Every structure is written in structure tokens, then in C-alpha cells.
Amino acid sequence: MYLKLGCSKQNISYWKNHSYSTQAKKSIYDVIRKAAEIFGLDDKTAESLANCAGLSLEFEGGDLISYLGYSGSKTDLYKKAMISERMFWHYKTKTPTKEAILALMITLNKNCSEIDLLLHKYGYCLSDSIITDAVIKWNLKNHHGTSHLDEINSTLSDMGLPLLMTRQV
């Protein structure tokens, strides 16, 4: 059955060990689409199957830069969000990491609902059970959407958690 779906036991092992990898997500999307085709699943059922994997078939990436709705200097934006220029332009066509989306949205002072919507479009969410996510949510809610990336990173650093950016400066 694995081979009919276009994956192997090695793929499944990789997914378990690299659950946050965009490469793993892409191959999971491919398997979900193939399963929907083989089993004749309708769109709603295929979406439910993807949701069980923590993903969404409704939207699996695309032009992050256009979704941000930012009209200023792109250079200023990626520098403020502490994302390398190369990765910023990579997100033009590839799926960004959750941390990159959060860094960009927080830099743009987006509110919680806007952040949640964009995260969902890319198959992510802010969870109350993940401590880093809980810290970010708390900062966003208690600073009325005006929380800055530096403040959040300072809090994360004080707690010994990974910082919310894709590169160190």
C-alpha cells in the first residue's frame, strides 16, 4: 500500500523525525492527494485527512510576500524580521517556516486574528500546548497587537526557548 501512495517506510520514518520540515510537509501533501485519488475521496474528506496530519489542502503555500499586504521596502521588512534576503525571496514560491511567518507578521504589527489566518493558510497554528507559541500568544494579546519582535525574542531568550527568527544577528 505504501508504494501505491508514493511513499515508503523510510518516508514515514523521516516524517516522524522531521515533522517541522517543509520537505516532509510537501511529501505528505503528495501522499494525501494520491490517497484521495486512489480512494476517491471528495474534497471535504481529503481536507479532513490533511487536517489529521496538521495540514490543510485548501492552501499549501505560495507567495508569502503578496499575502503580507506590505507596500514598503522589502529590504526594511526582512531586516526588521531578522530573515535573510535569500530566505525572504525563497518564500516567494516556497512554503515559509512558522517562525518566519510569525516574525514577518509581528514585524508588521498584525493582530492575532490576521496572524492566525495566515498561519492556517500555510498549515500552521499557534498552540496553547507549545510553550513558545504560548509565549508569543501572551505577548500579542497583552500588548494589544503592538508587541515587537525584539520584546518577544527577549522573553523567549530569558526562558531558554528558541528565538522567533530564521537567522541570528
Coordinates of N, CA, C and O in Angstrom, one line a residue:
M1 N 0.8 -1.2 0.0 CA 0.0 0.0 0.0 C 0.9 1.3 0.0 O 0.5 2.2 -0.6
Y2 N 2.0 1.2 0.7 CA 2.9 2.4 0.8 C 3.3 2.9 -0.6 O 3.2 4.0 -0.9
L3 N 3.7 1.9 -1.5 CA 4.2 2.2 -2.8 C 3.1 2.8 -3.7 O 3.4 3.7 -4.5
K4 N 1.9 2.3 -3.5 CA 0.8 2.9 -4.3 C 0.5 4.4 -4.0 O 0.1 5.1 -4.8
L5 N 0.8 4.7 -2.7 CA 0.6 6.1 -2.3 C 1.8 7.0 -2.6 O 1.8 8.2 -2.4
G6 N 2.9 6.4 -3.1 CA 4.0 7.1 -3.5 C 5.0 7.4 -2.3 O 5.7 8.4 -2.3
C7 N 5.0 6.5 -1.3 CA 5.9 6.7 -0.2 C 6.4 5.3 0.3 O 5.9 4.3 -0.1
S8 N 7.4 5.4 1.1 CA 8.0 4.2 1.7 C 8.0 4.2 3.2 O 7.7 5.3 3.8
K9 N 8.4 3.2 3.8 CA 8.6 3.2 5.3 C 9.6 4.2 5.7 O 9.6 4.8 6.7
Q10 N 10.6 4.4 4.8 CA 11.7 5.4 5.0 C 11.1 6.8 5.1 O 11.4 7.6 5.9
N11 N 10.1 7.1 4.1 CA 9.5 8.4 4.2 C 8.7 8.6 5.5 O 8.8 9.7 6.1
I12 N 8.0 7.6 5.9 CA 7.3 7.7 7.2 C 8.2 8.0 8.4 O 7.9 8.8 9.2
S13 N 9.3 7.3 8.4 CA 10.3 7.5 9.4 C 10.8 8.9 9.4 O 11.0 9.5 10.4
Y14 N 11.1 9.4 8.2 CA 11.6 10.7 8.0 C 10.6 11.8 8.5 O 10.9 12.7 9.2
W15 N 9.3 11.5 8.2 CA 8.3 12.5 8.7 C 8.2 12.5 10.2 O 8.0 13.6 10.8
K16 N 8.4 11.4 10.8 CA 8.3 11.3 12.3 C 9.5 12.1 12.9 O 9.3 12.8 13.9
N17 N 10.7 12.0 12.3 CA 11.8 12.6 12.8 C 12.0 14.1 12.4 O 12.8 14.8 13.0
H18 N 11.3 14.5 11.4 CA 11.5 15.8 10.9 C 10.1 16.5 10.6 O 9.8 17.0 9.5
S19 N 9.3 16.4 11.6 CA 7.9 16.8 11.5 C 7.7 18.3 11.1 O 6.6 18.6 10.5
Y20 N 8.7 19.1 11.4 CA 8.5 20.5 11.0 C 9.2 20.9 9.7 O 9.2 22.1 9.3
S21 N 9.8 19.9 9.0 CA 10.5 20.2 7.8 C 9.5 20.5 6.7 O 8.5 19.8 6.5
T22 N 9.8 21.5 5.9 CA 8.9 21.8 4.7 C 9.0 20.7 3.7 O 8.0 20.5 3.0
Q23 N 10.1 20.1 3.6 CA 10.3 19.0 2.7 C 9.4 17.8 3.1 O 8.7 17.2 2.2
A24 N 9.3 17.5 4.4 CA 8.4 16.5 4.8 C 6.9 16.9 4.5 O 6.2 16.0 4.1
K25 N 6.6 18.1 4.8 CA 5.2 18.5 4.5 C 4.8 18.4 3.1 O 3.8 17.9 2.7
K26 N 5.8 18.7 2.2 CA 5.5 18.6 0.7 C 5.2 17.1 0.4 O 4.3 16.9 -0.3
S27 N 6.0 16.2 0.9 CA 5.8 14.8 0.6 C 4.5 14.3 1.2 O 3.8 13.5 0.6
I28 N 4.2 14.8 2.4 CA 2.9 14.4 3.0 C 1.7 14.9 2.2 O 0.7 14.2 1.9
Y29 N 1.8 16.2 1.7 CA 0.8 16.7 0.8 C 0.6 15.8 -0.4 O -0.5 15.4 -0.8
D30 N 1.7 15.4 -1.0 CA 1.7 14.5 -2.2 C 1.0 13.2 -1.9 O 0.2 12.7 -2.7
V31 N 1.3 12.6 -0.7 CA 0.7 11.3 -0.4 C -0.8 11.5 -0.1 O -1.6 10.6 -0.5
I32 N -1.2 12.6 0.6 CA -2.6 12.8 0.8 C -3.4 13.0 -0.5 O -4.5 12.4 -0.6
R33 N -2.8 13.7 -1.4 CA -3.5 13.9 -2.7 C -3.6 12.5 -3.4 O -4.7 12.2 -4.0
K34 N -2.6 11.7 -3.4 CA -2.6 10.4 -4.0 C -3.6 9.5 -3.4 O -4.4 8.8 -4.0
A35 N -3.7 9.5 -2.0 CA -4.7 8.7 -1.3 C -6.1 9.2 -1.7 O -7.0 8.3 -1.9
A36 N -6.3 10.5 -1.8 CA -7.6 11.0 -2.2 C -8.0 10.5 -3.6 O -9.1 10.1 -3.8
E37 N -7.0 10.4 -4.4 CA -7.2 10.0 -5.8 C -7.5 8.5 -5.8 O -8.5 8.0 -6.4
I38 N -6.7 7.7 -5.1 CA -6.9 6.2 -5.1 C -8.2 5.8 -4.5 O -8.9 4.9 -5.0
F39 N -8.5 6.4 -3.4 CA -9.7 6.0 -2.6 C -11.0 6.8 -3.0 O -12.1 6.7 -2.5
G40 N -10.8 7.7 -4.0 CA -12.0 8.5 -4.5 C -12.6 9.4 -3.4 O -13.8 9.5 -3.4
L41 N -11.7 10.0 -2.6 CA -12.2 10.9 -1.6 C -12.7 12.2 -2.1 O -12.1 12.8 -3.1
D42 N -13.8 12.8 -1.6 CA -14.2 14.1 -2.0 C -13.3 15.1 -1.4 O -12.5 14.8 -0.5
D43 N -13.5 16.4 -1.8 CA -12.6 17.5 -1.2 C -12.7 17.6 0.3 O -11.7 17.8 0.9
K44 N -13.9 17.5 0.8 CA -14.1 17.7 2.3 C -13.4 16.6 3.0 O -12.7 16.8 4.0
T45 N -13.5 15.3 2.6 CA -12.9 14.2 3.2 C -11.4 14.3 3.1 O -10.6 14.0 4.1
A46 N -10.9 14.7 1.9 CA -9.4 14.8 1.7 C -8.9 15.9 2.7 O -7.8 15.8 3.2
E47 N -9.6 17.0 2.8 CA -9.2 18.1 3.7 C -9.2 17.6 5.2 O -8.3 17.9 5.9
S48 N -10.2 16.7 5.6 CA -10.2 16.2 6.9 C -8.9 15.3 7.1 O -8.3 15.3 8.2
L49 N -8.6 14.5 6.1 CA -7.4 13.7 6.2 C -6.1 14.5 6.4 O -5.3 14.2 7.2
A50 N -6.1 15.6 5.6 CA -4.9 16.5 5.8 C -4.9 17.1 7.1 O -3.8 17.3 7.8
N51 N -6.1 17.5 7.7 CA -6.2 18.1 9.0 C -5.7 17.2 10.1 O -5.1 17.6 11.1
C52 N -5.9 15.9 9.9 CA -5.4 14.9 10.8 C -3.8 14.9 10.9 O -3.2 14.6 11.9
A53 N -3.2 15.3 9.8 CA -1.7 15.4 9.7 C -1.3 16.8 10.1 O -0.1 17.2 10.0
G54 N -2.3 17.7 10.5 CA -1.9 19.0 10.9 C -1.7 19.9 9.7 O -1.1 21.0 9.9
L55 N -2.3 19.6 8.6 CA -2.1 20.4 7.4 C -3.4 20.8 6.8 O -4.5 20.4 7.3
S56 N -3.4 21.5 5.7 CA -4.6 21.9 5.0 C -4.4 21.9 3.5 O -3.4 22.4 3.1
L57 N -5.2 21.2 2.8 CA -5.1 21.2 1.3 C -5.7 22.5 0.7 O -5.4 22.7 -0.5
E58 N -6.5 23.2 1.5 CA -7.0 24.4 0.9 C -6.0 25.4 0.4 O -6.1 26.1 -0.5
F59 N -4.9 25.4 1.2 CA -3.8 26.3 0.8 C -2.5 25.7 1.4 O -2.4 25.3 2.5
E60 N -1.5 25.5 0.5 CA -0.3 24.9 1.0 C 0.9 25.7 0.7 O 2.0 25.2 0.5
G61 N 0.8 27.0 0.6 CA 2.0 27.8 0.4 C 1.7 28.8 -0.7 O 0.5 29.1 -1.1
G62 N 2.7 29.3 -1.3 CA 2.6 30.3 -2.3 C 3.3 31.6 -2.0 O 4.2 31.6 -1.2
D63 N 2.8 32.7 -2.6 CA 3.5 33.9 -2.5 C 3.3 34.6 -1.1 O 2.4 35.4 -1.0
L64 N 4.1 34.3 -0.2 CA 4.0 34.9 1.2 C 4.1 36.4 1.1 O 3.3 37.1 1.8
I65 N 4.9 37.0 0.2 CA 5.1 38.4 0.2 C 3.8 39.1 -0.2 O 3.5 40.1 0.4
S66 N 3.1 38.6 -1.1 CA 1.8 39.2 -1.5 C 0.8 39.1 -0.4 O -0.1 39.9 -0.2
Y67 N 0.8 38.0 0.3 CA -0.2 37.8 1.4 C 0.0 38.7 2.6 O -0.9 38.9 3.4
L68 N 1.3 39.2 2.7 CA 1.6 40.1 3.8 C 0.9 41.4 3.7 O 0.6 42.1 4.6
G69 N 0.6 41.8 2.4 CA -0.1 43.1 2.2 C 0.8 44.3 2.6 O 0.4 45.3 3.0
Y70 N 2.1 44.1 2.4 CA 3.1 45.1 2.7 C 3.5 45.9 1.5 O 3.9 45.3 0.5
S71 N 3.5 47.2 1.6 CA 3.8 48.0 0.4 C 5.1 48.8 0.5 O 5.5 49.5 -0.4
G72 N 5.8 48.7 1.7 CA 7.0 49.4 1.9 C 8.2 48.7 1.3 O 8.1 47.8 0.5
S73 N 9.4 49.1 1.7 CA 10.6 48.5 1.2 C 10.8 47.1 1.7 O 10.7 46.8 2.9
K74 N 11.0 46.1 0.8 CA 11.1 44.7 1.1 C 12.4 44.5 2.0 O 12.5 43.7 2.9
T75 N 13.4 45.3 1.6 CA 14.7 45.2 2.4 C 14.5 45.6 3.8 O 15.0 44.9 4.7
D76 N 13.8 46.6 4.1 CA 13.5 47.0 5.5 C 12.7 45.9 6.2 O 13.0 45.6 7.4
L77 N 11.8 45.3 5.5 CA 10.9 44.3 6.1 C 11.7 43.1 6.5 O 11.7 42.6 7.7
Y78 N 12.5 42.5 5.6 CA 13.2 41.3 6.0 C 14.3 41.6 7.0 O 14.7 40.7 7.8
K79 N 14.9 42.8 7.0 CA 15.9 43.1 8.0 C 15.2 43.2 9.4 O 15.8 42.7 10.4
K80 N 14.1 43.9 9.5 CA 13.4 44.0 10.8 C 12.9 42.7 11.3 O 12.9 42.5 12.5
A81 N 12.5 41.8 10.4 CA 12.0 40.5 10.8 C 13.2 39.5 11.0 O 13.0 38.4 11.4
M82 N 14.4 40.0 10.8 CA 15.6 39.2 11.0 C 15.7 37.9 10.2 O 16.0 36.8 10.6
I83 N 15.2 38.1 8.9 CA 15.2 37.0 7.9 C 16.2 37.3 6.9 O 16.3 38.5 6.4
S84 N 17.0 36.4 6.4 CA 18.0 36.7 5.4 C 17.3 37.0 4.1 O 16.2 36.6 3.8
E85 N 17.9 37.8 3.3 CA 17.4 38.2 2.0 C 17.1 37.0 1.1 O 16.0 36.9 0.5
R86 N 18.0 36.1 1.1 CA 17.9 34.9 0.3 C 16.6 34.1 0.7 O 15.8 33.7 -0.1
M87 N 16.4 33.9 2.1 CA 15.2 33.2 2.5 C 13.9 34.0 2.2 O 12.9 33.4 1.9
F88 N 14.0 35.3 2.4 CA 12.8 36.1 2.1 C 12.3 35.9 0.7 O 11.2 35.7 0.5
W89 N 13.2 35.9 -0.2 CA 12.8 35.8 -1.6 C 12.5 34.3 -1.9 O 11.7 34.0 -2.8
H90 N 13.1 33.4 -1.2 CA 12.8 32.0 -1.3 C 11.3 31.7 -1.0 O 10.6 30.9 -1.6
Y91 N 10.8 32.5 0.0 CA 9.4 32.4 0.4 C 8.4 32.9 -0.7 O 7.2 32.8 -0.6
K92 N 8.9 33.5 -1.7 CA 8.1 33.9 -2.8 C 7.4 32.8 -3.5 O 6.2 32.9 -3.9
T93 N 8.0 31.6 -3.5 CA 7.5 30.4 -4.2 C 7.4 29.2 -3.3 O 6.7 28.3 -3.6
K94 N 8.1 29.2 -2.2 CA 8.2 28.0 -1.3 C 7.4 28.3 0.0 O 7.2 29.4 0.4
T95 N 7.1 27.2 0.7 CA 6.4 27.4 2.0 C 7.4 27.9 3.1 O 8.4 27.2 3.3
P96 N 7.0 29.0 3.7 CA 7.9 29.5 4.8 C 7.7 28.7 6.1 O 6.7 28.0 6.2
T97 N 8.7 28.8 7.0 CA 8.5 28.2 8.3 C 7.5 29.0 9.1 O 7.3 30.2 8.8
K98 N 7.0 28.4 10.1 CA 6.1 29.0 11.0 C 6.8 30.2 11.7 O 6.2 31.3 11.8
E99 N 8.0 30.0 12.0 CA 8.8 31.1 12.7 C 8.9 32.3 11.8 O 8.8 33.5 12.2
A100 N 9.2 32.1 10.5 CA 9.3 33.2 9.5 C 8.0 33.9 9.4 O 8.0 35.2 9.4
I101 N 6.9 33.2 9.3 CA 5.6 33.9 9.2 C 5.3 34.7 10.4 O 4.9 35.9 10.3
L102 N 5.6 34.1 11.6 CA 5.3 34.9 12.8 C 6.2 36.1 12.9 O 5.8 37.2 13.2
A103 N 7.5 36.0 12.5 CA 8.4 37.1 12.6 C 8.0 38.2 11.7 O 8.0 39.4 12.0
L104 N 7.6 37.9 10.5 CA 7.1 38.9 9.5 C 5.8 39.5 9.9 O 5.7 40.8 9.9
M105 N 4.9 38.7 10.4 CA 3.6 39.3 10.8 C 3.7 40.2 12.0 O 3.1 41.2 12.1
I106 N 4.5 39.8 13.0 CA 4.7 40.6 14.2 C 5.5 41.9 13.8 O 5.1 43.0 14.3
T107 N 6.4 41.8 12.9 CA 7.1 43.0 12.5 C 6.1 44.0 11.8 O 6.3 45.2 12.0
L108 N 5.1 43.5 11.1 CA 4.1 44.3 10.5 C 3.0 44.7 11.5 O 2.0 45.3 11.0
N109 N 3.1 44.4 12.8 CA 2.1 44.7 13.8 C 0.7 44.2 13.4 O -0.3 44.9 13.7
K110 N 0.7 43.0 12.9 CA -0.6 42.4 12.6 C -1.3 41.9 13.9 O -0.6 41.5 14.8
N111 N -2.6 41.9 13.9 CA -3.3 41.4 15.1 C -3.4 39.9 15.1 O -3.1 39.2 14.1
C112 N -3.8 39.3 16.2 CA -3.8 37.9 16.4 C -4.7 37.2 15.3 O -4.3 36.1 14.8
S113 N -5.8 37.7 15.0 CA -6.7 37.0 14.0 C -6.0 37.0 12.6 O -6.1 36.0 11.9
E114 N -5.3 38.1 12.2 CA -4.6 38.1 11.0 C -3.5 37.1 11.0 O -3.3 36.4 10.0
I115 N -2.8 37.0 12.1 CA -1.7 36.1 12.2 C -2.2 34.6 12.1 O -1.7 33.8 11.4
D116 N -3.3 34.4 12.9 CA -3.9 33.0 12.8 C -4.3 32.6 11.4 O -4.2 31.5 11.0
L117 N -5.0 33.6 10.7 CA -5.4 33.3 9.4 C -4.3 32.9 8.4 O -4.4 31.9 7.7
L118 N -3.2 33.7 8.5 CA -2.1 33.4 7.6 C -1.4 32.1 8.0 O -1.0 31.3 7.1
L119 N -1.3 31.9 9.3 CA -0.7 30.6 9.7 C -1.5 29.4 9.2 O -0.9 28.4 8.7
H120 N -2.8 29.5 9.3 CA -3.7 28.4 8.9 C -3.5 28.2 7.4 O -3.5 27.1 6.9
K121 N -3.4 29.3 6.6 CA -3.2 29.1 5.2 C -2.0 28.3 4.8 O -2.0 27.6 3.8
Y122 N -1.0 28.4 5.7 CA 0.2 27.6 5.4 C 0.3 26.3 6.2 O 1.3 25.6 6.2
G123 N -0.8 25.9 6.9 CA -0.9 24.7 7.6 C -0.3 24.7 9.0 O 0.0 23.7 9.6
Y124 N -0.2 25.9 9.6 CA 0.3 26.0 10.9 C -0.8 26.6 11.9 O -1.8 27.1 11.4
C125 N -0.5 26.6 13.2 CA -1.3 27.3 14.1 C -0.5 27.6 15.4 O 0.6 27.1 15.6
L126 N -1.0 28.5 16.2 CA -0.4 28.8 17.5 C -1.1 28.0 18.5 O -2.3 28.1 18.7
S127 N -0.4 27.1 19.1 CA -0.9 26.2 20.1 C -0.7 26.6 21.5 O 0.3 27.2 21.8
D128 N -1.7 26.4 22.4 CA -1.6 26.7 23.8 C -0.7 25.6 24.5 O -0.2 25.9 25.6
S129 N -0.4 24.5 23.8 CA 0.3 23.4 24.5 C 1.8 23.5 24.1 O 2.6 22.8 24.7
I130 N 2.2 24.3 23.2 CA 3.6 24.5 22.9 C 4.1 25.8 23.5 O 3.5 26.9 23.3
I131 N 5.1 25.7 24.4 CA 5.4 26.8 25.3 C 5.9 28.1 24.5 O 5.5 29.2 24.8
T132 N 6.6 27.9 23.4 CA 7.0 29.0 22.5 C 5.8 29.7 22.0 O 5.7 31.0 22.0
D133 N 4.8 28.9 21.5 CA 3.6 29.5 21.0 C 2.8 30.2 22.1 O 2.2 31.3 21.8
A134 N 2.7 29.7 23.2 CA 2.0 30.3 24.3 C 2.6 31.6 24.7 O 1.9 32.6 25.0
V135 N 4.0 31.7 24.7 CA 4.6 33.0 25.0 C 4.3 34.0 23.9 O 4.0 35.2 24.2
I136 N 4.3 33.6 22.7 CA 4.0 34.5 21.6 C 2.6 35.0 21.7 O 2.3 36.2 21.6
K137 N 1.6 34.1 21.9 CA 0.2 34.5 22.1 C 0.0 35.4 23.2 O -0.7 36.4 23.1
W138 N 0.7 35.1 24.3 CA 0.5 36.0 25.5 C 1.0 37.4 25.2 O 0.4 38.4 25.5
N139 N 2.2 37.5 24.5 CA 2.7 38.8 24.1 C 1.8 39.6 23.2 O 1.6 40.8 23.4
L140 N 1.3 38.9 22.2 CA 0.4 39.5 21.3 C -0.9 40.0 21.9 O -1.4 41.1 21.7
K141 N -1.5 39.2 22.8 CA -2.7 39.6 23.5 C -2.6 40.6 24.5 O -3.4 41.5 24.7
N142 N -1.5 40.6 25.3 CA -1.3 41.6 26.3 C -0.7 42.9 25.9 O -0.6 43.8 26.7
H143 N -0.2 42.9 24.7 CA 0.3 44.2 24.2 C -0.6 44.7 23.1 O -0.1 45.6 22.3
H144 N -1.8 44.2 23.0 CA -2.8 44.7 22.0 C -2.3 44.8 20.6 O -2.5 45.8 19.9
G145 N -1.6 43.8 20.2 CA -1.1 43.7 18.8 C 0.1 44.6 18.5 O 0.5 44.6 17.4
T146 N 0.6 45.3 19.5 CA 1.8 46.2 19.2 C 3.1 45.6 19.7 O 4.0 46.3 19.9
S147 N 3.0 44.3 20.0 CA 4.2 43.7 20.6 C 5.3 43.7 19.5 O 5.0 43.4 18.3
H148 N 6.5 43.9 19.8 CA 7.6 43.9 18.8 C 8.4 42.6 18.9 O 8.5 42.0 20.0
L149 N 9.0 42.3 17.8 CA 9.7 41.1 17.7 C 10.9 41.0 18.7 O 11.1 40.0 19.3
D150 N 11.5 42.1 18.9 CA 12.6 42.2 19.9 C 12.1 41.8 21.3 O 12.8 41.1 22.1
E151 N 11.0 42.3 21.7 CA 10.4 42.0 23.0 C 10.1 40.5 23.2 O 10.4 39.9 24.2
I152 N 9.5 40.0 22.1 CA 9.1 38.6 22.2 C 10.4 37.7 22.2 O 10.5 36.8 23.1
N153 N 11.4 38.1 21.4 CA 12.6 37.3 21.4 C 13.4 37.4 22.8 O 14.0 36.5 23.3
S154 N 13.3 38.6 23.4 CA 13.9 38.8 24.7 C 13.2 37.8 25.8 O 13.9 37.2 26.5
T155 N 11.9 37.8 25.7 CA 11.2 36.9 26.6 C 11.5 35.4 26.4 O 11.8 34.7 27.3
L156 N 11.6 35.0 25.1 CA 11.9 33.7 24.7 C 13.3 33.3 25.2 O 13.6 32.3 25.7
S157 N 14.2 34.3 25.0 CA 15.6 34.1 25.4 C 15.7 33.9 26.9 O 16.5 33.0 27.4
D158 N 15.0 34.8 27.7 CA 15.0 34.7 29.1 C 14.5 33.3 29.6 O 15.0 32.8 30.7
M159 N 13.6 32.7 28.8 CA 13.1 31.4 29.2 C 13.9 30.2 28.6 O 13.5 29.1 28.8
G160 N 14.9 30.5 27.9 CA 15.8 29.5 27.3 C 15.1 28.8 26.1 O 15.4 27.6 25.8
L161 N 14.2 29.5 25.4 CA 13.5 28.9 24.3 C 14.1 29.5 23.0 O 14.7 30.5 23.0
P162 N 13.8 28.7 21.9 CA 14.4 29.2 20.6 C 13.8 30.6 20.2 O 12.6 30.8 20.4
L163 N 14.6 31.4 19.6 CA 14.1 32.7 19.2 C 13.3 32.7 18.0 O 13.4 31.7 17.2
L164 N 12.5 33.7 17.8 CA 11.5 33.7 16.7 C 12.1 34.5 15.6 O 11.8 35.7 15.3
M165 N 12.9 33.8 14.8 CA 13.5 34.4 13.6 C 14.2 33.2 12.9 O 14.4 32.2 13.5
T166 N 14.6 33.5 11.7 CA 15.3 32.4 10.9 C 16.8 32.6 10.8 O 17.4 31.7 10.3
R167 N 17.3 33.6 11.3 CA 18.8 33.8 11.4 C 19.2 34.6 12.6 O 18.4 35.4 13.1
Q168 N 20.4 34.3 13.0 CA 20.9 35.1 14.2 C 21.6 36.3 13.7 O 22.2 36.3 12.6
V169 N 21.5 37.4 14.4 CA 22.3 38.6 14.0 C 23.3 39.0 15.1 O 23.2 38.6 16.2

